[in-house]
Amino acid sequence: MFKLLKYEFIRKYKLITMTLISALVLNLYLLTRGIAGSSSFLLLFPLVLAVLYVSDVIRTYSDDLNKKSGYMLFMTPNSGYKIIMSKLAAAVIEGIGMLFIYFLFILINGAFIIYQTRSYVDINEVMNDINTLLSGNIGINLGHVFVFLFAVLVFAIGFIVTVYTAMTIRKSIFSEIKFGGFLSFIIFLGLNWALTYASGEFYSIVSPQYGSFVNVTTVSASELLVIMFPVIAVSIIQSIILTFCSGYLLEKKINL
Amino acid sequence: MNENEILRIENLTKKYFNKTALEDVNMSVEKGKIYGLLGPNGSGKTTLMKVIAQLHKQSSGHVFINGNPLSYESKASISYMPTENFLYDSFKVKHAVKFYADMYKDFREDYAMNILEEIKVDPEFRIAKLSSGLNGKLKVALALSRNADLYMLDEPLNGVDVLSRDTIMELISKSYDETKTFIISTHLVSEIEKILDSVIFLKDGRVELFGDAEELRLSKGTSVEGLYKEVYKNV
């Protein structure tokens, strides 16, 4: 598994490095535009990063299934389960890495904003200042941001696994059928519908247990985590089931 | 099961859309021999190899390696070289060697580096920039640097110049010993005839002729190339 992961990142490192250098250059440029530039960067960067992240993890798997270079991976004596798990582990690590990088940018830009307003930077105060800044107008703190970003990561992985499963079905069960690409998209929509329906049913059962929090005006980060727990748990369970299905198909039915 | 048998194929059929690539293929491959898998383009050679290498799943039938049904574990016993350029473009040659060393327990890294030096493939070269001749030699070098039971080389002489073909033939001959089995697919029969112990002629996805190369030469009174022309004269 570790070796598979290693080569996942060897294949990605150039793209990741280029993205980071571009982000750094853009951020440095926007810092010259003062607080407004820095704030714009902090708002726009996560959106760009999210799009790049999702497209990168989908493209990597798509290349393995649809290009001849995929033979290199699928010829190795690794089970389908191990291959799909390594893909997901790489996606999770990449996602966490990107979150971490975003937080580094928050720290850099936060320090810059503080320096612009006070003309000095006390490193010990930076985290508190950012927290204060975040809680100033919209009533959230760094804890809320962490919970929110964690949930986003879980949902992103759920989405990626669904896409992976649709692509795997296309290259296994439906590989000998015409219009497979279109079929793959239909499968993805079908899977999404089925999962949304199943999770909707689940929420309707558990929501009475969690409804009491919804009316609370100020929700702490830990309360937010509790409120979001069913949604996050369902997404994780879905991801596990779909990963298992993909692993089975890669193992038993694949046609590259 | 024959003790000397490394590969057995029973009633193997592979269909794509409305095309049948392999139909009811049956064969037994013995250890320590070099088999020529012969046939023109589209006869099913590549499909057969991909099914054995588990890159394709058969529509029906069974394949056994060392008496066991195909599984991901059997990939450890098979060194397969696809005919396509399958190595990661972004890798340097040394990265591809490292990849093989990491993924296959039987890969001999030093042996591979020696071969690369011998065939003048610089480990620092980027794979995307290799000529088709160098790429062909690299693929063969990687496949032969494994210490596998069964080697399957799909069109190893395709797209390479005459000198490179000689180098590749030399590499195959040097790698062979009686513990290893080779299946080499090609339509360039004359180039490979001299090293073949047995031949498998595929035609329209079916085994048209299978047998010991020398016995066929004697019984039919012609070379394997002559037989090839005879079998495929109307194709």
mmCIF file of N, CA and C in Angstrom, chain A residues 23-68:
data_model
loop_
_atom_site.group_PDB
_atom_site.id
_atom_site.type_symbol
_atom_site.label_atom_id
_atom_site.label_comp_id
_atom_site.label_asym_id
_atom_site.label_seq_id
_atom_site.Cartn_x
_atom_site.Cartn_y
_atom_site.Cartn_z
ATOM 1 N N ALA A 23 0.234 29.681 -6.606
ATOM 2 C CA ALA A 23 -0.541 30.286 -5.515
ATOM 3 C C ALA A 23 0.321 31.272 -4.730
ATOM 4 N N LEU A 24 1.559 30.864 -4.495
ATOM 5 C CA LEU A 24 2.468 31.718 -3.727
ATOM 6 C C LEU A 24 2.756 33.031 -4.466
ATOM 7 N N VAL A 25 3.010 32.905 -5.759
ATOM 8 C CA VAL A 25 3.287 34.089 -6.577
ATOM 9 C C VAL A 25 2.066 35.014 -6.590
ATOM 10 N N LEU A 26 0.880 34.413 -6.788
ATOM 11 C CA LEU A 26 -0.358 35.194 -6.828
ATOM 12 C C LEU A 26 -0.586 35.885 -5.484
ATOM 13 N N ASN A 27 -0.339 35.151 -4.408
ATOM 14 C CA ASN A 27 -0.542 35.717 -3.077
ATOM 15 C C ASN A 27 0.418 36.885 -2.825
ATOM 16 N N LEU A 28 1.674 36.695 -3.217
ATOM 17 C CA LEU A 28 2.661 37.780 -3.045
ATOM 18 C C LEU A 28 2.234 39.021 -3.815
ATOM 19 N N TYR A 29 1.727 38.796 -5.028
ATOM 20 C CA TYR A 29 1.266 39.919 -5.841
ATOM 21 C C TYR A 29 0.095 40.626 -5.157
ATOM 22 N N LEU A 30 -0.859 39.806 -4.669
ATOM 23 C CA LEU A 30 -2.052 40.401 -4.049
ATOM 24 C C LEU A 30 -1.729 41.088 -2.724
ATOM 25 N N LEU A 31 -0.654 40.621 -2.064
ATOM 26 C CA LEU A 31 -0.248 41.287 -0.814
ATOM 27 C C LEU A 31 0.179 42.727 -1.092
ATOM 28 N N THR A 32 0.705 42.953 -2.292
ATOM 29 C CA THR A 32 1.113 44.329 -2.635
ATOM 30 C C THR A 32 -0.096 45.242 -2.799
ATOM 31 N N ARG A 33 -1.290 44.625 -2.919
ATOM 32 C CA ARG A 33 -2.527 45.411 -3.070
ATOM 33 C C ARG A 33 -3.181 45.678 -1.711
ATOM 34 N N GLY A 34 -2.477 45.326 -0.661
ATOM 35 C CA GLY A 34 -2.985 45.634 0.683
ATOM 36 C C GLY A 34 -3.972 44.614 1.205
ATOM 37 N N ILE A 35 -4.740 45.029 2.210
ATOM 38 C CA ILE A 35 -5.667 44.121 2.896
ATOM 39 C C ILE A 35 -6.727 43.576 1.936
ATOM 40 N N ALA A 36 -7.199 44.423 1.027
ATOM 41 C CA ALA A 36 -8.232 43.980 0.080
ATOM 42 C C ALA A 36 -7.713 42.825 -0.775
ATOM 43 N N GLY A 37 -6.477 42.949 -1.246
ATOM 44 C CA GLY A 37 -5.879 41.900 -2.082
ATOM 45 C C GLY A 37 -5.725 40.608 -1.312
ATOM 46 N N SER A 38 -5.232 40.746 -0.078
ATOM 47 C CA SER A 38 -5.019 39.574 0.772
ATOM 48 C C SER A 38 -6.344 38.860 1.063
ATOM 49 N N SER A 39 -7.386 39.644 1.352
ATOM 50 C CA SER A 39 -8.703 39.067 1.654
ATOM 51 C C SER A 39 -9.274 38.356 0.427
ATOM 52 N N SER A 40 -9.112 38.977 -0.741
ATOM 53 C CA SER A 40 -9.618 38.341 -1.970
ATOM 54 C C SER A 40 -8.951 36.994 -2.172
ATOM 55 N N PHE A 41 -7.640 36.960 -1.913
ATOM 56 C CA PHE A 41 -6.912 35.702 -2.088
ATOM 57 C C PHE A 41 -7.479 34.632 -1.165
ATOM 58 N N LEU A 42 -7.697 35.020 0.100
ATOM 59 C CA LEU A 42 -8.198 34.040 1.074
ATOM 60 C C LEU A 42 -9.585 33.526 0.708
ATOM 61 N N LEU A 43 -10.381 34.354 0.029
ATOM 62 C CA LEU A 43 -11.725 33.926 -0.376
ATOM 63 C C LEU A 43 -11.694 33.056 -1.623
ATOM 64 N N LEU A 44 -10.851 33.450 -2.597
ATOM 65 C CA LEU A 44 -10.866 32.767 -3.892
ATOM 66 C C LEU A 44 -10.007 31.495 -3.919
ATOM 67 N N PHE A 45 -8.898 31.530 -3.189
ATOM 68 C CA PHE A 45 -7.947 30.410 -3.247
ATOM 69 C C PHE A 45 -8.585 29.056 -2.904
ATOM 70 N N PRO A 46 -9.401 28.957 -1.824
ATOM 71 C CA PRO A 46 -9.990 27.646 -1.523
ATOM 72 C C PRO A 46 -10.909 27.134 -2.626
ATOM 73 N N LEU A 47 -11.592 28.047 -3.313
ATOM 74 C CA LEU A 47 -12.484 27.611 -4.395
ATOM 75 C C LEU A 47 -11.678 27.009 -5.535
ATOM 76 N N VAL A 48 -10.604 27.735 -5.925
ATOM 77 C CA VAL A 48 -9.738 27.251 -7.013
ATOM 78 C C VAL A 48 -9.095 25.919 -6.609
ATOM 79 N N LEU A 49 -8.632 25.890 -5.362
ATOM 80 C CA LEU A 49 -7.957 24.690 -4.846
ATOM 81 C C LEU A 49 -8.912 23.485 -4.870
ATOM 82 N N ALA A 50 -10.175 23.720 -4.482
ATOM 83 C CA ALA A 50 -11.158 22.627 -4.445
ATOM 84 C C ALA A 50 -11.396 22.073 -5.849
ATOM 85 N N VAL A 51 -11.534 22.978 -6.814
ATOM 86 C CA VAL A 51 -11.774 22.536 -8.203
ATOM 87 C C VAL A 51 -10.569 21.735 -8.707
ATOM 88 N N LEU A 52 -9.365 22.266 -8.459
ATOM 89 C CA LEU A 52 -8.138 21.584 -8.903
ATOM 90 C C LEU A 52 -8.005 20.215 -8.243
ATOM 91 N N TYR A 53 -8.323 20.183 -6.963
ATOM 92 C CA TYR A 53 -8.200 18.940 -6.187
ATOM 93 C C TYR A 53 -9.112 17.850 -6.739
ATOM 94 N N VAL A 54 -10.404 18.198 -6.877
ATOM 95 C CA VAL A 54 -11.371 17.195 -7.351
ATOM 96 C C VAL A 54 -11.010 16.742 -8.772
ATOM 97 N N SER A 55 -10.667 17.713 -9.645
ATOM 98 C CA SER A 55 -10.353 17.323 -11.024
ATOM 99 C C SER A 55 -9.079 16.480 -11.074
ATOM 100 N N ASP A 56 -8.119 16.772 -10.208
ATOM 101 C CA ASP A 56 -6.868 15.998 -10.218
ATOM 102 C C ASP A 56 -7.095 14.553 -9.777
ATOM 103 N N VAL A 57 -7.835 14.363 -8.685
ATOM 104 C CA VAL A 57 -8.010 12.984 -8.198
ATOM 105 C C VAL A 57 -8.877 12.159 -9.162
ATOM 106 N N ILE A 58 -9.819 12.820 -9.828
ATOM 107 C CA ILE A 58 -10.648 12.098 -10.807
ATOM 108 C C ILE A 58 -9.817 11.777 -12.057
ATOM 109 N N ARG A 59 -9.032 12.748 -12.512
ATOM 110 C CA ARG A 59 -8.217 12.559 -13.719
ATOM 111 C C ARG A 59 -7.213 11.408 -13.529
ATOM 112 N N THR A 60 -6.590 11.357 -12.345
ATOM 113 C CA THR A 60 -5.585 10.317 -12.098
ATOM 114 C C THR A 60 -6.191 8.923 -12.262
ATOM 115 N N TYR A 61 -7.375 8.721 -11.675
ATOM 116 C CA TYR A 61 -8.008 7.396 -11.756
ATOM 117 C C TYR A 61 -8.508 7.122 -13.170
ATOM 118 N N SER A 62 -9.048 8.167 -13.791
ATOM 119 C CA SER A 62 -9.535 8.025 -15.161
ATOM 120 C C SER A 62 -8.389 7.612 -16.090
ATOM 121 N N ASP A 63 -7.216 8.224 -15.916
ATOM 122 C CA ASP A 63 -6.041 7.862 -16.727
ATOM 123 C C ASP A 63 -5.671 6.401 -16.520
ATOM 124 N N ASP A 64 -5.736 5.953 -15.265
ATOM 125 C CA ASP A 64 -5.378 4.559 -14.979
ATOM 126 C C ASP A 64 -6.333 3.582 -15.648
ATOM 127 N N LEU A 65 -7.606 3.970 -15.736
ATOM 128 C CA LEU A 65 -8.586 3.059 -16.331
ATOM 129 C C LEU A 65 -8.645 3.170 -17.850
ATOM 130 N N ASN A 66 -8.367 4.363 -18.361
ATOM 131 C CA ASN A 66 -8.622 4.587 -19.780
ATOM 132 C C ASN A 66 -7.382 4.747 -20.652
ATOM 133 N N LYS A 67 -6.221 4.950 -20.041
ATOM 134 C CA LYS A 67 -5.003 5.085 -20.839
ATOM 135 C C LYS A 67 -4.128 3.847 -20.665
ATOM 136 N N LYS A 68 -3.256 3.648 -21.655
ATOM 137 C CA LYS A 68 -2.393 2.458 -21.618
ATOM 138 C C LYS A 68 -1.446 2.486 -20.417
#
